[in-house]
Amino acid sequence: MTLLVALGSGDPDPWVKQFRVLLPDRPIVKLGDNYDPSTVEFSMTWYHPAGSLAQLPNLKAVFSLGAGVDHLFRDPHLPDVAIARVVDPDLTNRMSEYVMLHTLSILRQMRRYRTQQSIKNWSDDDFQPAATDVRVGIMGLGVLGSDAARKLKLMGFNVAGWSRSAKSLDGIQCFSGDAELSDFLARTDILIVLLPLTDETRGIINKNLLKGLARDGRVAAPSLINAGRGHLQIETELLECLDDGTLHEAVLDVFQTEPLPETSRLWAHPRVTITPHNASVSDPIAIANAIAAQIRRVEKGEALLNMVSRKKGY
Ligand code: NDP
Ligand code: OXD
């Protein structure tokens, strides 16, 4: 069997190197190499060029090198084989670090104190709520959202989550489906978005939704952290909400266009924090290990783990 590393973005070489260590008896190739397409049984991909997996007659499975799989469904020629995505403690822990860092930073008003420091202003006249007084709401209670929820709860935050199907998580108030979205929003001071991008979730973070967030909290106004996908948000409406005070602060790791164009007003907005889609990066050492374990499972006749549903789109 040959494993094809099909990256349309990022450097394939660290992945090829790591797979050669983990699967020493199998050929590992990347797009552009000279290989016989009929020998390719597995492909590991991230934003592969459309059509580049179409002529592989013996392909058995496609592995996304990340948790998200929207990049796969952009390809109208995606072969009809099993798709698995990454679920790994390394990726999960990195995302929870990001969520905790920025939730605490909003709680402790770090943006304000950085500004005060820059003008040597010693002012502590603002009310400082405790974590228990602040209601965090996580959209997407899957692998990443539920880990972040548990860790925020341990820090004392009042945590709720919203998902497609009903859930039960110890100490976390769980909402689900369109019917419960407005109640979830109405009790949320800090909204954290860890949803996948699908036909149903595209554009969900819009003015209407942001206006539905809590207005009776102990924080100045609600804030947003989006580390899911850029096309979940409508950036023009996000800016309107920041400008008119509907939203106090936004922390954004993902954007409608990446890299974020220099012309975007988000770059210079005084209440926006921008990170370059690296809330949780896929480390070749950890993630190649997880994918190699999946390949060994298939070769032993066992079922793939972390399968993606084409119907649901995640
Ligand atoms: P999961 O598939 O485990 O969880 C997705 C969650 O979203 C589930 O709870 C699911 O509900 C919920 N959901 C999906 N569609 C809807 C909907 N229409 N309405 C309500 N809830 C919905 O994914 P992960 O937690 O592993 O990852 C989430 C996303 O995080 C990825 O898809 C990716 O886009 C993003 N990501 C970003 C990274 C970054 O660095 N910025 C890194 C890694 C991931 P249910 O439980 O009912 O199925
Ligand atoms: C992912 C990502 O989906 O890094 O894993 O965005």
Short mmCIF file of C-alpha atoms and ligand atoms in Angstrom, two decimals:
data_model
loop_
_atom_site.label_atom_id
_atom_site.label_comp_id
_atom_site.label_asym_id
_atom_site.label_seq_id
_atom_site.Cartn_x
_atom_site.Cartn_y
_atom_site.Cartn_z
CA MET A 1 0.00 0.00 0.00
CA THR A 2 1.12 3.56 -0.72
CA LEU A 3 0.18 6.55 1.44
CA LEU A 4 -0.21 9.79 -0.50
CA VAL A 5 0.38 13.02 1.42
CA ALA A 6 -1.86 15.47 -0.49
CA LEU A 7 -1.41 18.97 0.92
CA GLY A 8 -2.62 22.05 -0.92
CA SER A 9 -1.45 24.25 1.93
CA GLY A 10 1.57 23.89 4.23
CA ASP A 11 4.78 21.90 3.93
CA PRO A 12 4.31 18.16 3.24
CA ASP A 13 7.92 17.20 4.09
CA PRO A 14 7.62 16.94 7.91
CA TRP A 15 4.59 14.67 7.37
CA VAL A 16 6.36 12.47 4.80
CA LYS A 17 9.36 12.20 7.14
CA GLN A 18 7.22 11.25 10.11
CA PHE A 19 5.15 8.68 8.18
CA ARG A 20 8.38 7.09 6.90
CA VAL A 21 9.46 6.61 10.52
CA LEU A 22 6.08 5.22 11.59
CA LEU A 23 5.32 3.06 8.52
CA PRO A 24 8.86 2.07 7.39
CA ASP A 25 7.77 -0.83 5.18
CA ARG A 26 5.29 1.20 3.08
CA PRO A 27 5.90 3.73 0.28
CA ILE A 28 5.07 7.30 1.33
CA VAL A 29 4.69 9.82 -1.52
CA LYS A 30 3.48 13.38 -1.90
CA LEU A 31 1.64 15.21 -4.70
CA GLY A 32 4.04 15.92 -7.56
CA ASP A 33 6.16 12.78 -6.92
CA ASN A 34 6.35 10.09 -9.55
CA TYR A 35 4.09 7.25 -8.27
CA ASP A 36 1.76 4.63 -9.68
CA PRO A 37 -1.80 5.87 -8.82
CA SER A 38 -3.08 2.27 -8.66
CA THR A 39 -0.87 1.56 -5.61
CA VAL A 40 -2.30 4.41 -3.49
CA GLU A 41 -4.63 3.01 -0.82
CA PHE A 42 -4.65 5.87 1.68
CA SER A 43 -4.41 9.61 1.39
CA MET A 44 -3.75 12.16 4.10
CA THR A 45 -4.97 15.56 3.03
CA TRP A 46 -5.29 19.21 3.94
CA TYR A 47 -6.88 21.51 1.32
CA HIS A 48 -5.74 19.10 -1.44
CA PRO A 49 -6.11 20.56 -4.97
CA ALA A 50 -9.57 19.65 -6.35
CA GLY A 51 -9.44 16.50 -8.44
CA SER A 52 -6.05 15.36 -7.10
CA LEU A 53 -7.59 12.30 -5.40
CA ALA A 54 -9.91 11.42 -8.31
CA GLN A 55 -7.70 9.03 -10.28
CA LEU A 56 -6.73 6.62 -7.47
CA PRO A 57 -8.66 3.42 -8.33
CA ASN A 58 -7.64 1.52 -5.17
CA LEU A 59 -8.07 4.32 -2.63
CA LYS A 60 -9.60 2.94 0.60
CA ALA A 61 -9.71 5.95 2.92
CA VAL A 62 -8.97 9.65 3.16
CA PHE A 63 -7.62 11.11 6.41
CA SER A 64 -8.03 14.81 7.17
CA LEU A 65 -4.92 16.04 8.92
CA GLY A 66 -7.10 18.27 11.05
CA ALA A 67 -10.33 17.98 13.01
CA GLY A 68 -12.25 19.98 10.41
CA VAL A 69 -13.24 18.40 7.09
CA ASP A 70 -14.88 21.30 5.22
CA HIS A 71 -11.67 21.53 3.15
CA LEU A 72 -12.41 18.05 1.72
CA PHE A 73 -15.94 18.87 0.64
CA ARG A 74 -14.73 21.80 -1.47
CA ASP A 75 -13.57 19.17 -4.00
CA PRO A 76 -16.43 18.21 -6.36
CA HIS A 77 -14.37 15.15 -7.41
CA LEU A 78 -13.80 13.82 -3.89
CA PRO A 79 -13.80 10.00 -4.22
CA ASP A 80 -16.60 8.08 -2.51
CA VAL A 81 -14.42 6.36 0.13
CA ALA A 82 -14.35 6.41 3.92
CA ILE A 83 -13.25 9.71 5.50
CA ALA A 84 -11.73 9.96 8.96
CA ARG A 85 -10.70 13.08 10.83
CA VAL A 86 -8.26 13.80 13.63
CA VAL A 87 -9.32 13.27 17.20
CA ASP A 88 -6.23 13.38 19.38
CA PRO A 89 -5.43 14.62 22.90
CA ASP A 90 -2.62 16.81 21.54
CA LEU A 91 -5.04 18.72 19.28
CA THR A 92 -7.75 18.84 21.94
CA ASN A 93 -5.43 20.17 24.65
CA ARG A 94 -4.06 22.88 22.38
CA MET A 95 -7.58 24.13 21.62
CA SER A 96 -8.53 24.14 25.29
CA GLU A 97 -5.38 26.16 26.06
CA TYR A 98 -6.49 28.75 23.49
CA VAL A 99 -10.04 28.89 24.81
CA MET A 100 -8.94 29.19 28.44
CA LEU A 101 -6.30 31.83 27.68
CA HIS A 102 -8.72 34.11 25.85
CA THR A 103 -11.69 33.52 28.14
CA LEU A 104 -9.54 34.47 31.13
CA SER A 105 -8.11 37.41 29.24
CA ILE A 106 -11.63 38.74 28.61
CA LEU A 107 -12.66 38.08 32.23
CA ARG A 108 -9.57 39.87 33.59
CA GLN A 109 -9.84 42.73 31.04
CA MET A 110 -6.29 42.28 29.74
CA ARG A 111 -6.99 44.43 26.67
CA ARG A 112 -7.80 47.36 28.94
CA TYR A 113 -4.71 46.91 31.15
CA ARG A 114 -2.38 46.64 28.12
CA THR A 115 -3.74 49.98 26.93
CA GLN A 116 -3.41 51.50 30.41
CA GLN A 117 0.20 50.28 30.66
CA SER A 118 1.06 51.88 27.32
CA ILE A 119 0.09 55.29 28.77
CA LYS A 120 1.37 54.60 32.33
CA ASN A 121 -2.15 54.83 33.73
CA TRP A 122 -2.73 53.18 37.15
CA SER A 123 -6.49 52.87 37.32
CA ASP A 124 -8.40 50.07 39.06
CA ASP A 125 -11.80 51.67 39.30
CA ASP A 126 -13.63 49.07 37.22
CA PHE A 127 -15.67 46.24 38.76
CA GLN A 128 -13.91 42.87 38.45
CA PRO A 129 -16.42 40.00 38.28
CA ALA A 130 -15.44 36.52 39.45
CA ALA A 131 -15.47 33.58 37.03
CA THR A 132 -18.54 32.19 38.80
CA ASP A 133 -20.40 35.40 37.86
CA VAL A 134 -19.66 34.98 34.16
CA ARG A 135 -21.71 32.77 31.85
CA VAL A 136 -19.72 31.12 29.09
CA GLY A 137 -21.60 29.50 26.19
CA ILE A 138 -19.90 27.10 23.78
CA MET A 139 -21.42 26.53 20.34
CA GLY A 140 -20.33 23.01 19.39
CA LEU A 141 -20.13 20.49 22.22
CA GLY A 142 -18.10 17.90 20.32
CA VAL A 143 -14.59 16.66 21.06
CA LEU A 144 -13.11 20.16 21.37
CA GLY A 145 -16.11 21.99 22.80
CA SER A 146 -16.77 19.46 25.55
CA ASP A 147 -13.11 19.41 26.66
CA ALA A 148 -13.03 23.22 26.78
CA ALA A 149 -16.36 23.23 28.66
CA ARG A 150 -15.03 20.89 31.35
CA LYS A 151 -11.84 22.91 31.82
CA LEU A 152 -13.67 26.24 32.00
CA LYS A 153 -16.04 24.72 34.54
CA LEU A 154 -13.05 23.66 36.67
CA MET A 155 -11.92 27.29 36.68
CA GLY A 156 -15.29 28.26 38.09
CA PHE A 157 -17.09 29.68 35.04
CA ASN A 158 -20.81 29.10 34.67
CA VAL A 159 -20.70 27.00 31.48
CA ALA A 160 -23.33 25.94 28.95
CA GLY A 161 -23.08 24.43 25.50
CA TRP A 162 -25.18 24.12 22.37
CA SER A 163 -25.08 21.23 19.92
CA ARG A 164 -27.14 19.62 17.18
CA SER A 165 -28.26 16.60 19.23
CA ALA A 166 -29.15 16.64 22.94
CA LYS A 167 -26.26 16.03 25.36
CA SER A 168 -25.70 15.52 29.04
CA LEU A 169 -22.40 16.73 30.52
CA ASP A 170 -21.73 16.86 34.23
CA GLY A 171 -22.14 20.41 35.55
CA ILE A 172 -22.69 21.91 32.09
CA GLN A 173 -26.09 23.20 31.02
CA CYS A 174 -26.76 21.62 27.63
CA PHE A 175 -28.94 23.16 24.90
CA SER A 176 -29.57 21.68 21.46
CA GLY A 177 -31.14 22.41 18.11
CA ASP A 178 -32.62 25.57 16.63
CA ALA A 179 -35.46 25.57 19.17
CA GLU A 180 -33.07 26.06 22.14
CA LEU A 181 -30.60 28.44 20.51
CA SER A 182 -32.20 31.67 21.71
CA ASP A 183 -32.36 30.49 25.35
CA PHE A 184 -28.70 29.47 25.13
CA LEU A 185 -27.69 32.87 23.74
CA ALA A 186 -29.78 34.81 26.25
CA ARG A 187 -27.76 33.32 29.16
CA THR A 188 -24.33 33.79 27.50
CA ASP A 189 -21.79 36.54 28.34
CA ILE A 190 -18.80 35.02 26.52
CA LEU A 191 -19.67 33.08 23.37
CA ILE A 192 -17.11 30.51 22.20
CA VAL A 193 -17.57 29.02 18.73
CA LEU A 194 -16.20 25.53 18.08
CA LEU A 195 -18.64 24.45 15.38
CA PRO A 196 -17.71 22.74 12.11
CA LEU A 197 -18.46 24.58 8.86
CA THR A 198 -21.42 22.93 7.13
CA ASP A 199 -24.34 24.07 4.98
CA GLU A 200 -26.29 24.54 8.24
CA THR A 201 -23.68 26.53 10.15
CA ARG A 202 -22.32 28.83 7.41
CA GLY A 203 -22.92 32.46 8.42
CA ILE A 204 -24.46 31.52 11.78
CA ILE A 205 -22.42 34.17 13.64
CA ASN A 206 -24.30 37.19 12.35
CA LYS A 207 -25.80 40.38 13.75
CA ASN A 208 -29.08 38.75 14.64
CA LEU A 209 -27.37 36.03 16.67
CA LEU A 210 -25.02 38.46 18.43
CA LYS A 211 -27.94 40.69 19.40
CA GLY A 212 -29.46 37.67 21.15
CA LEU A 213 -26.56 37.39 23.65
CA ALA A 214 -27.09 38.31 27.32
CA ARG A 215 -27.48 42.00 28.23
CA ASP A 216 -27.96 41.43 31.96
CA GLY A 217 -24.51 40.07 32.83
CA ARG A 218 -21.78 41.36 35.15
CA VAL A 219 -19.49 42.05 32.17
CA ALA A 220 -19.68 45.27 30.12
CA ALA A 221 -21.26 43.58 27.08
CA PRO A 222 -20.95 40.11 25.61
CA SER A 223 -17.75 38.96 23.86
CA LEU A 224 -17.00 36.40 21.15
CA ILE A 225 -14.21 33.87 20.62
CA ASN A 226 -14.34 32.08 17.24
CA ALA A 227 -11.83 29.27 16.68
CA GLY A 228 -14.18 27.13 14.54
CA ARG A 229 -14.12 28.34 10.94
CA GLY A 230 -14.12 31.78 9.32
CA HIS A 231 -17.19 31.21 7.18
CA LEU A 232 -19.26 30.66 10.32
CA GLN A 233 -19.07 34.46 10.79
CA ILE A 234 -20.29 37.38 8.69
CA GLU A 235 -17.41 39.81 9.21
CA THR A 236 -19.22 42.99 8.10
CA GLU A 237 -21.93 42.31 10.70
CA LEU A 238 -19.35 41.45 13.36
CA LEU A 239 -17.72 44.84 12.80
CA GLU A 240 -21.09 46.59 13.03
CA CYS A 241 -21.71 44.86 16.37
CA LEU A 242 -18.28 45.86 17.71
CA ASP A 243 -18.80 49.45 16.57
CA ASP A 244 -22.26 49.87 18.09
CA GLY A 245 -21.40 48.13 21.39
CA THR A 246 -23.53 45.00 20.80
CA LEU A 247 -20.25 43.15 21.23
CA HIS A 248 -17.57 44.20 23.73
CA GLU A 249 -14.64 42.25 22.32
CA ALA A 250 -13.89 39.61 19.66
CA VAL A 251 -11.06 37.07 19.59
CA LEU A 252 -10.79 35.57 16.12
CA ASP A 253 -8.56 32.73 14.95
CA VAL A 254 -10.40 32.07 11.69
CA PHE A 255 -11.62 34.34 8.88
CA GLN A 256 -13.76 34.32 5.75
CA THR A 257 -10.54 34.83 3.75
CA GLU A 258 -7.26 33.46 5.07
CA PRO A 259 -4.71 34.95 5.38
CA LEU A 260 -6.84 37.90 6.53
CA PRO A 261 -6.45 40.57 3.81
CA GLU A 262 -4.50 43.69 4.81
CA THR A 263 -7.56 45.74 3.84
CA SER A 264 -9.73 44.13 6.53
CA ARG A 265 -10.86 46.61 9.17
CA LEU A 266 -10.60 43.80 11.74
CA TRP A 267 -6.78 44.15 11.85
CA ALA A 268 -6.84 47.60 13.44
CA HIS A 269 -10.05 47.39 15.44
CA PRO A 270 -9.27 48.35 19.06
CA ARG A 271 -11.39 45.53 20.48
CA VAL A 272 -10.36 42.67 18.21
CA THR A 273 -7.63 40.09 18.86
CA ILE A 274 -6.39 38.22 15.80
CA THR A 275 -4.47 34.95 15.67
CA PRO A 276 -3.47 33.30 12.36
CA HIS A 277 -5.61 30.13 12.41
CA ASN A 278 -3.34 28.39 14.86
CA ALA A 279 -5.59 28.00 17.91
CA SER A 280 -4.73 24.31 17.68
CA VAL A 281 -2.17 23.21 15.13
CA SER A 282 -1.74 19.63 13.94
CA ASP A 283 1.72 18.62 15.08
CA PRO A 284 3.15 16.04 12.60
CA ILE A 285 4.67 14.01 15.44
CA ALA A 286 1.38 13.56 17.32
CA ILE A 287 -1.05 13.50 14.42
CA ALA A 288 0.92 11.25 12.03
CA ASN A 289 0.98 8.77 14.88
CA ALA A 290 -2.82 8.85 15.12
CA ILE A 291 -3.21 8.41 11.34
CA ALA A 292 -0.66 5.56 11.21
CA ALA A 293 -2.64 3.82 13.97
CA GLN A 294 -5.78 4.16 11.81
CA ILE A 295 -3.98 2.62 8.80
CA ARG A 296 -2.85 -0.33 10.94
CA ARG A 297 -6.47 -0.79 12.07
CA VAL A 298 -7.75 -0.99 8.49
CA GLU A 299 -4.99 -3.44 7.57
CA LYS A 300 -6.04 -5.67 10.49
CA GLY A 301 -9.64 -5.57 9.23
CA GLU A 302 -10.83 -3.29 12.06
CA ALA A 303 -13.21 -0.37 11.55
CA LEU A 304 -11.85 3.17 11.19
CA LEU A 305 -12.33 5.46 14.16
CA ASN A 306 -13.55 9.08 13.98
CA MET A 307 -15.43 8.61 10.74
CA VAL A 308 -16.97 11.64 9.06
CA SER A 309 -20.61 11.67 7.96
CA ARG A 310 -20.91 13.02 4.41
CA LYS A 311 -24.59 13.65 5.07
CA LYS A 312 -23.96 15.86 8.15
CA GLY A 313 -20.77 17.36 6.67
CA TYR A 314 -18.66 16.80 9.82
P1 NDP B 1 -16.95 17.56 16.54
O1 NDP B 1 -17.49 16.99 15.29
O2 NDP B 1 -16.46 16.63 17.60
O3 NDP B 1 -18.02 18.54 17.21
C1 NDP B 1 -18.82 19.39 16.47
C2 NDP B 1 -19.91 19.92 17.37
O4 NDP B 1 -20.68 20.87 16.63
C3 NDP B 1 -20.88 18.82 17.82
O5 NDP B 1 -21.26 19.04 19.15
C4 NDP B 1 -22.07 19.01 16.89
O6 NDP B 1 -23.31 18.57 17.43
C5 NDP B 1 -22.06 20.52 16.75
N1 NDP B 1 -22.81 20.92 15.54
C6 NDP B 1 -22.55 20.61 14.26
N2 NDP B 1 -23.49 21.14 13.45
C7 NDP B 1 -24.36 21.77 14.26
C8 NDP B 1 -25.56 22.49 14.03
N3 NDP B 1 -26.07 22.65 12.81
N4 NDP B 1 -26.20 23.00 15.10
C9 NDP B 1 -25.72 22.82 16.35
N5 NDP B 1 -24.57 22.15 16.64
C10 NDP B 1 -23.92 21.64 15.60
O7 NDP B 1 -15.78 18.55 16.09
P2 NDP B 1 -14.52 19.03 16.94
O8 NDP B 1 -14.99 19.45 18.28
O9 NDP B 1 -13.44 18.02 16.87
O10 NDP B 1 -14.05 20.30 16.07
C11 NDP B 1 -14.92 21.39 15.86
C12 NDP B 1 -14.36 22.32 14.80
O11 NDP B 1 -13.25 23.06 15.32
C13 NDP B 1 -13.77 21.66 13.56
O12 NDP B 1 -14.77 21.25 12.66
C14 NDP B 1 -12.91 22.77 12.98
O13 NDP B 1 -13.67 23.57 12.11
C15 NDP B 1 -12.52 23.59 14.21
N6 NDP B 1 -11.08 23.49 14.52
C16 NDP B 1 -10.33 24.64 14.46
C17 NDP B 1 -9.00 24.61 14.76
C18 NDP B 1 -8.20 25.86 14.79
O14 NDP B 1 -6.97 25.79 14.94
N7 NDP B 1 -8.82 27.02 14.67
C19 NDP B 1 -8.33 23.36 15.13
C20 NDP B 1 -9.19 22.22 15.18
C21 NDP B 1 -10.52 22.30 14.87
P3 NDP B 1 -23.55 17.01 17.76
O15 NDP B 1 -22.69 16.74 18.97
O16 NDP B 1 -24.98 16.93 18.07
O17 NDP B 1 -23.11 16.25 16.55
C1 OXD B 2 -8.38 21.76 12.13
C2 OXD B 2 -7.70 23.06 12.00
O1 OXD B 2 -9.50 21.62 11.64
O2 OXD B 2 -6.49 23.13 12.33
O3 OXD B 2 -7.80 20.85 12.74
O4 OXD B 2 -8.31 24.04 11.60
#
